[in-house]
Coordinates of C-alpha atoms in Angstrom, one line a residue:
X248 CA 9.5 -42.0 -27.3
X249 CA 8.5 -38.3 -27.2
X250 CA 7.1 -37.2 -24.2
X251 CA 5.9 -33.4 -25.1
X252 CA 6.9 -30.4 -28.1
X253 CA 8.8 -27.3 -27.4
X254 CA 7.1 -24.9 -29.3
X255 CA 7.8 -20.9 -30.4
X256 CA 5.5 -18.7 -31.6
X257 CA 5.9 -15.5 -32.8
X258 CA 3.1 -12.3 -32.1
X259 CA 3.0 -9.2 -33.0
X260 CA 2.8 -5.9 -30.8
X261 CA -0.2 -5.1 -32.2
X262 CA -2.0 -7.8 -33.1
X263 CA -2.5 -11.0 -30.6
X264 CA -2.9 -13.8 -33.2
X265 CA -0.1 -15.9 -32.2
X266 CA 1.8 -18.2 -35.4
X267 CA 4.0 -21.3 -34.6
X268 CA 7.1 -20.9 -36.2
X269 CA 9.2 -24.0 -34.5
X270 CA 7.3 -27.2 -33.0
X271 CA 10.6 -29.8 -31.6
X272 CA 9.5 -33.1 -30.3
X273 CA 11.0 -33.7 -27.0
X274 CA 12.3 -36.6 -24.8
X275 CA 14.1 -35.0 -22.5
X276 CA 13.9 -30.6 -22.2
X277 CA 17.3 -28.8 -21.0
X278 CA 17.6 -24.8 -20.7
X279 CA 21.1 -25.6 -23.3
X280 CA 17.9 -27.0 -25.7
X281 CA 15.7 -23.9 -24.9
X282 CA 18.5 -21.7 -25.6
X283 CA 19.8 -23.0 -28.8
X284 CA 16.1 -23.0 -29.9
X285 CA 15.2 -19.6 -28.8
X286 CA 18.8 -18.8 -31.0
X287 CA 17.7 -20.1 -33.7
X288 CA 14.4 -18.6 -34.3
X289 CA 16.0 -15.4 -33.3
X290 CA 18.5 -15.7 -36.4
X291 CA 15.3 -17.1 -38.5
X292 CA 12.7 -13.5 -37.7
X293 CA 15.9 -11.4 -38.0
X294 CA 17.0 -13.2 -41.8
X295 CA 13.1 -13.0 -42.6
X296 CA 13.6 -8.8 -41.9
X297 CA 11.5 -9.1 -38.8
X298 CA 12.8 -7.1 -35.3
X299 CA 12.6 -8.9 -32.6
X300 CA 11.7 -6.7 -30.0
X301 CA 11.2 -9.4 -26.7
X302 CA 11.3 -13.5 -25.7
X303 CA 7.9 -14.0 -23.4
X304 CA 8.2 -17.5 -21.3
X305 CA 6.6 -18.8 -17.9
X306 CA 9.3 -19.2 -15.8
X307 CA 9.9 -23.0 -15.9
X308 CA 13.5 -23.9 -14.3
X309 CA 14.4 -24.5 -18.0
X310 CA 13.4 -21.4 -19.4
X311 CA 15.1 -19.7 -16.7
X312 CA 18.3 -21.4 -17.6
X313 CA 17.9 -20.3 -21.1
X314 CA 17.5 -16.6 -20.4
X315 CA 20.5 -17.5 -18.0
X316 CA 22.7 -18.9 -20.9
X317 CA 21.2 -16.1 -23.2
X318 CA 22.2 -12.8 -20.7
X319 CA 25.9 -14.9 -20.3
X320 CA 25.9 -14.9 -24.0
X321 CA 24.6 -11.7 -25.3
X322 CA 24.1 -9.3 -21.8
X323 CA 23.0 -5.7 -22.9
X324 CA 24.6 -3.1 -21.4
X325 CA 25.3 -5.3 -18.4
X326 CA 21.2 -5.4 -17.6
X327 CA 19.8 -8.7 -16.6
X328 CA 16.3 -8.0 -18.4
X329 CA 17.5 -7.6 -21.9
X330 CA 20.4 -9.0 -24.5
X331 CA 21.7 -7.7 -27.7
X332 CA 20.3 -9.3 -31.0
X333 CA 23.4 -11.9 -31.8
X334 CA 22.2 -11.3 -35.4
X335 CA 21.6 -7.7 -35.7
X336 CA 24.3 -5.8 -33.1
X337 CA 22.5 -3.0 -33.2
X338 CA 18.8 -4.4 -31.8
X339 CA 17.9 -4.8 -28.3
X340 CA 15.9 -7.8 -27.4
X341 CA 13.7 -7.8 -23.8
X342 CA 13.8 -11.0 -21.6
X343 CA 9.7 -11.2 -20.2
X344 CA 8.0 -13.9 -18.5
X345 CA 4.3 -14.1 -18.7
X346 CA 1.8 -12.2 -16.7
X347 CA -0.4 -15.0 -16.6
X348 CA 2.2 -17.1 -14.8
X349 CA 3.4 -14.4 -12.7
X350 CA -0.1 -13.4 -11.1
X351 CA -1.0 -17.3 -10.7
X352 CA 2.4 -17.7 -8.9
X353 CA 1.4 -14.5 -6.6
X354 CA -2.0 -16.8 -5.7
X355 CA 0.1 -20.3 -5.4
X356 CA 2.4 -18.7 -3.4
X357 CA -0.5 -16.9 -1.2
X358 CA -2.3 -19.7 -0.9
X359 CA 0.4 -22.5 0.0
X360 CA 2.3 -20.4 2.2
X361 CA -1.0 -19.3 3.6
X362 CA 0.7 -16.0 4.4
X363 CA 2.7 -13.2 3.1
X364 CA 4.9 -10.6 4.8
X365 CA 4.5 -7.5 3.0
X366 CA 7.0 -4.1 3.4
X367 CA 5.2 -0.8 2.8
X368 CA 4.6 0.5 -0.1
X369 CA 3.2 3.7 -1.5
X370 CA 3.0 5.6 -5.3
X371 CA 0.8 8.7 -5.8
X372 CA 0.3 10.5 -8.4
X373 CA -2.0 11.6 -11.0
X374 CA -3.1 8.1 -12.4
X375 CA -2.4 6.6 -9.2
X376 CA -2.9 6.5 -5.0
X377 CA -1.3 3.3 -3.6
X378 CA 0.0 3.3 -0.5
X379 CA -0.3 0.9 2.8
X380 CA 1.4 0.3 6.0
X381 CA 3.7 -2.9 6.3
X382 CA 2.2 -6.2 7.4
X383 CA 0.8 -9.9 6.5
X384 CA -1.5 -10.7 4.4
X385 CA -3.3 -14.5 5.0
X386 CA -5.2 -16.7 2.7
X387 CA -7.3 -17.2 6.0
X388 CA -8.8 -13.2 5.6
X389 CA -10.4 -14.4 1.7
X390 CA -12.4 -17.3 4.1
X391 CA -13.5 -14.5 6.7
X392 CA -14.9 -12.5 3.7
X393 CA -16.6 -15.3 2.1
X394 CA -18.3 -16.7 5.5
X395 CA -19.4 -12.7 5.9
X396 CA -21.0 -13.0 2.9
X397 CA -22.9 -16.4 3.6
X398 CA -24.5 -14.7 6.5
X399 CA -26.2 -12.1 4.0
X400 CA -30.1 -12.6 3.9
X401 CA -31.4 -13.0 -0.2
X402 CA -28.5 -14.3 -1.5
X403 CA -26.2 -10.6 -1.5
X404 CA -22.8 -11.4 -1.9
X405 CA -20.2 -8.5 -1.2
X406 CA -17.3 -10.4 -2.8
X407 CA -19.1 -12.6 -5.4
X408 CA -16.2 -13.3 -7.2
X409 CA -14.9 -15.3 -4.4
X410 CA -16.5 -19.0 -4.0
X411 CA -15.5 -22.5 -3.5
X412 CA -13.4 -23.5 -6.7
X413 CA -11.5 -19.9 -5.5
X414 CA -10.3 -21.6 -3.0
X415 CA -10.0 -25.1 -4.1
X416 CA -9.2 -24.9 -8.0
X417 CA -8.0 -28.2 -8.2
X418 CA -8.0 -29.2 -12.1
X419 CA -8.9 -25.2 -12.5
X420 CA -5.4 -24.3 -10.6
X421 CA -4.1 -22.5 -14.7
X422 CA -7.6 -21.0 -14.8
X423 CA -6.6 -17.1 -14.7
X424 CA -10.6 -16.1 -14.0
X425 CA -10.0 -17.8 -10.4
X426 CA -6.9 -15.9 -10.3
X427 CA -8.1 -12.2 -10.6
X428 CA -11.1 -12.9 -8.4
X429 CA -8.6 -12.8 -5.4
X430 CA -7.6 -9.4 -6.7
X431 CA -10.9 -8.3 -8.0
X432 CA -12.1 -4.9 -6.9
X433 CA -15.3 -6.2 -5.3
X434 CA -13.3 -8.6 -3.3
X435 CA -10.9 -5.3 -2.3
X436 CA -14.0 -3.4 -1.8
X437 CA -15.4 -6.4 0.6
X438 CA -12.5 -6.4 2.7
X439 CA -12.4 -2.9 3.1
X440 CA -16.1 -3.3 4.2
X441 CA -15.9 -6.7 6.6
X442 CA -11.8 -5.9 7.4
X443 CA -11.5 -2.2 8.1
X444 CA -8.8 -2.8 10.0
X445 CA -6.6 -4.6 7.4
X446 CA -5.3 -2.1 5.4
X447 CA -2.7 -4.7 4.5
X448 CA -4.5 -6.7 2.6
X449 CA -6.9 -4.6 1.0
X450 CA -3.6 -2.2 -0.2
X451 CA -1.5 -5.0 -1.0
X452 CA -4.4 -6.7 -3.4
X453 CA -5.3 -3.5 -5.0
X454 CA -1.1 -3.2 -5.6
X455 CA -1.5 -6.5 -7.4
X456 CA -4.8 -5.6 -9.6
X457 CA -3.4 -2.0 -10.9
X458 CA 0.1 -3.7 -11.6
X459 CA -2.0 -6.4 -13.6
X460 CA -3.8 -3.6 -15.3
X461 CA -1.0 -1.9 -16.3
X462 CA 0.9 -4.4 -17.8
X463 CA -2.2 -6.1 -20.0
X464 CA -3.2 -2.9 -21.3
X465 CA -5.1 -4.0 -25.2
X466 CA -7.1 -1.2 -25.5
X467 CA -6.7 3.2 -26.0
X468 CA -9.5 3.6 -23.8
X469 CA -10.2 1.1 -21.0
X470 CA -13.0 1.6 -18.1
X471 CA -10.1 1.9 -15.6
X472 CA -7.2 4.7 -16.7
X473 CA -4.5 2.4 -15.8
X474 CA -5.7 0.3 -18.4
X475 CA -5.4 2.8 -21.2
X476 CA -2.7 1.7 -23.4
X477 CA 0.4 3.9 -22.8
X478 CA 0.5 7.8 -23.0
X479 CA 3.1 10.1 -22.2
X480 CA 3.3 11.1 -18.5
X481 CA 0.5 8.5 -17.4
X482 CA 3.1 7.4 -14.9
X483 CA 3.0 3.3 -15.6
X484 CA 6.7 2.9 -16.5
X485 CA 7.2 5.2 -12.5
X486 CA 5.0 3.0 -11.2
X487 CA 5.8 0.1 -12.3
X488 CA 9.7 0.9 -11.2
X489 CA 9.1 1.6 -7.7
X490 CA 7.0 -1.6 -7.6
X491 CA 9.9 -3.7 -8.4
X492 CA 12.3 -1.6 -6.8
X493 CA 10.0 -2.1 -3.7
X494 CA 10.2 -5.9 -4.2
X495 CA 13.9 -5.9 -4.7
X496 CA 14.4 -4.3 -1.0
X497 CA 11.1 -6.2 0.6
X498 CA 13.0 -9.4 -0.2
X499 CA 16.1 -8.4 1.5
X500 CA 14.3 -7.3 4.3
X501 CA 17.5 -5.4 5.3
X502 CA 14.6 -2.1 4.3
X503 CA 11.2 -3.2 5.3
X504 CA 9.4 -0.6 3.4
X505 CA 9.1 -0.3 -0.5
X506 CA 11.1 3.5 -0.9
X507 CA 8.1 5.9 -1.2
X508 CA 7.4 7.6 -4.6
X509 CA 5.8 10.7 -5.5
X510 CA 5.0 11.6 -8.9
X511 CA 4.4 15.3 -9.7
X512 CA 3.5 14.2 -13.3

């Protein structure tokens, strides 16, 4: 009996109407399924005379095997974020996972770990002015906020984002509204105000909001630069280097500080 459909959609960059182009019953998934799926709808959009600029998954084991199998296959250039078009030699093709699932695992993580240790990290530049000391970031300071802001007279709330189901989502645990009201800018702005001291936090949170920004931008103009689609010299792609750069040495730990950058542009 089936137990659950593999299903690939196809979007384009500039419209976000997604259309299923492959729905395969399942018993049992296997990255070697994934793969040999994900190859075949390639060589299906490429025969139809559409490019195939990037494969977006979460990052189930299986899907991780599958980009695995794909970057053994078809490696670009010896990169591990993007292969060659086994159809069309001359097309690159991105390897993404999901921003949705990355930020919720950033929350999961943070909040059944119940802390992080975070290397320094800093970025100026026109568009941008991140930068705080190394340290650890709790789940616990999100409760110290929210109990500051149950001792406010006529129901003010500093951090109103932040209540119960924040902390307990429960069934709501995919819901991405829970998710960015850990790394809203009211709850940044409460912590600042209640946590003066923990520049941590407040500078790690704020990393996690502008890198969310950056990489959901929809729109020319957004309220917040860093959400304005991309321009030339706006800094994102500097930005968002160094941040992963920074991650790359954090996890070693062998560097405990993300290598400063300073952007002229």
């Amino acid at each position: 009996m089936y137990t659950s459909i593999l299903c690939f959609m196809v979007v384009s960059l500039k419209k976000s109407i997604p259309f299923v182009i492959s729905a395969i019953p399942l018993v049992k998934n296997s990255g070697e399924m994934v793969y040999q799926n994900i190859n075949k709808c390639i060589s299906l959009l490429t025969q139809s005379q559409f490019r195939v600029r990037a494969i977006i998954s979460d990052n189930h084991t299986t899907n991780v095997k599958a980009y695995k199998i794909l970057l053994t296959n078809y490696r670009c250039q010896g990169k591990n974020y993007k292969i060659t078009n086994p159809y069309l030699s001359h097309q690159n093709i991105y390897l993404l996972f999901d921003t949705c699932h990355l930020i919720r695992n950033i929350r999961n993580n943070l909040l059944s770990k119940k802390f992080f240790d975070i290397p320094a990290f800093e970025f100026t530049s026109v568009n941008f002015n991140i930068s705080f000391p190394a340290g650890f970031v709790q789940w616990s300071h999100l409760h110290t906020i929210h109990e500051r802001d149950l001792s406010l007279s006529a129901h003010l709330r500093a951090a109103y984002k932040i209540h119960s189901s924040v902390f307990h989502p429960g069934n709501d645990e995919q819901s991405v509204s829970f998710v960015l009201a850990v790394f809203h800018e009211t709850t940044i702005a409460s912590i600042r105000l209640y946590l003066p001291e923990e520049e941590v936090i407040a500078g790690f949170f704020n990393l996690i909001r502008v890198w969310w920004l950056c990489v959901n931008s929809k729109e020319r103009f957004h309220p917040q630069i860093q959400g304005n689609a991309l321009v030339r010299n706006d800094c994102k792609t500097e930005f968002l280097c160094s941040l992963v750069v920074g991650l790359i040495h954090g996890k070693s730990r062998e560097n405990s500080d993300f290598p400063n950058k300073h952007s002229k542009h």
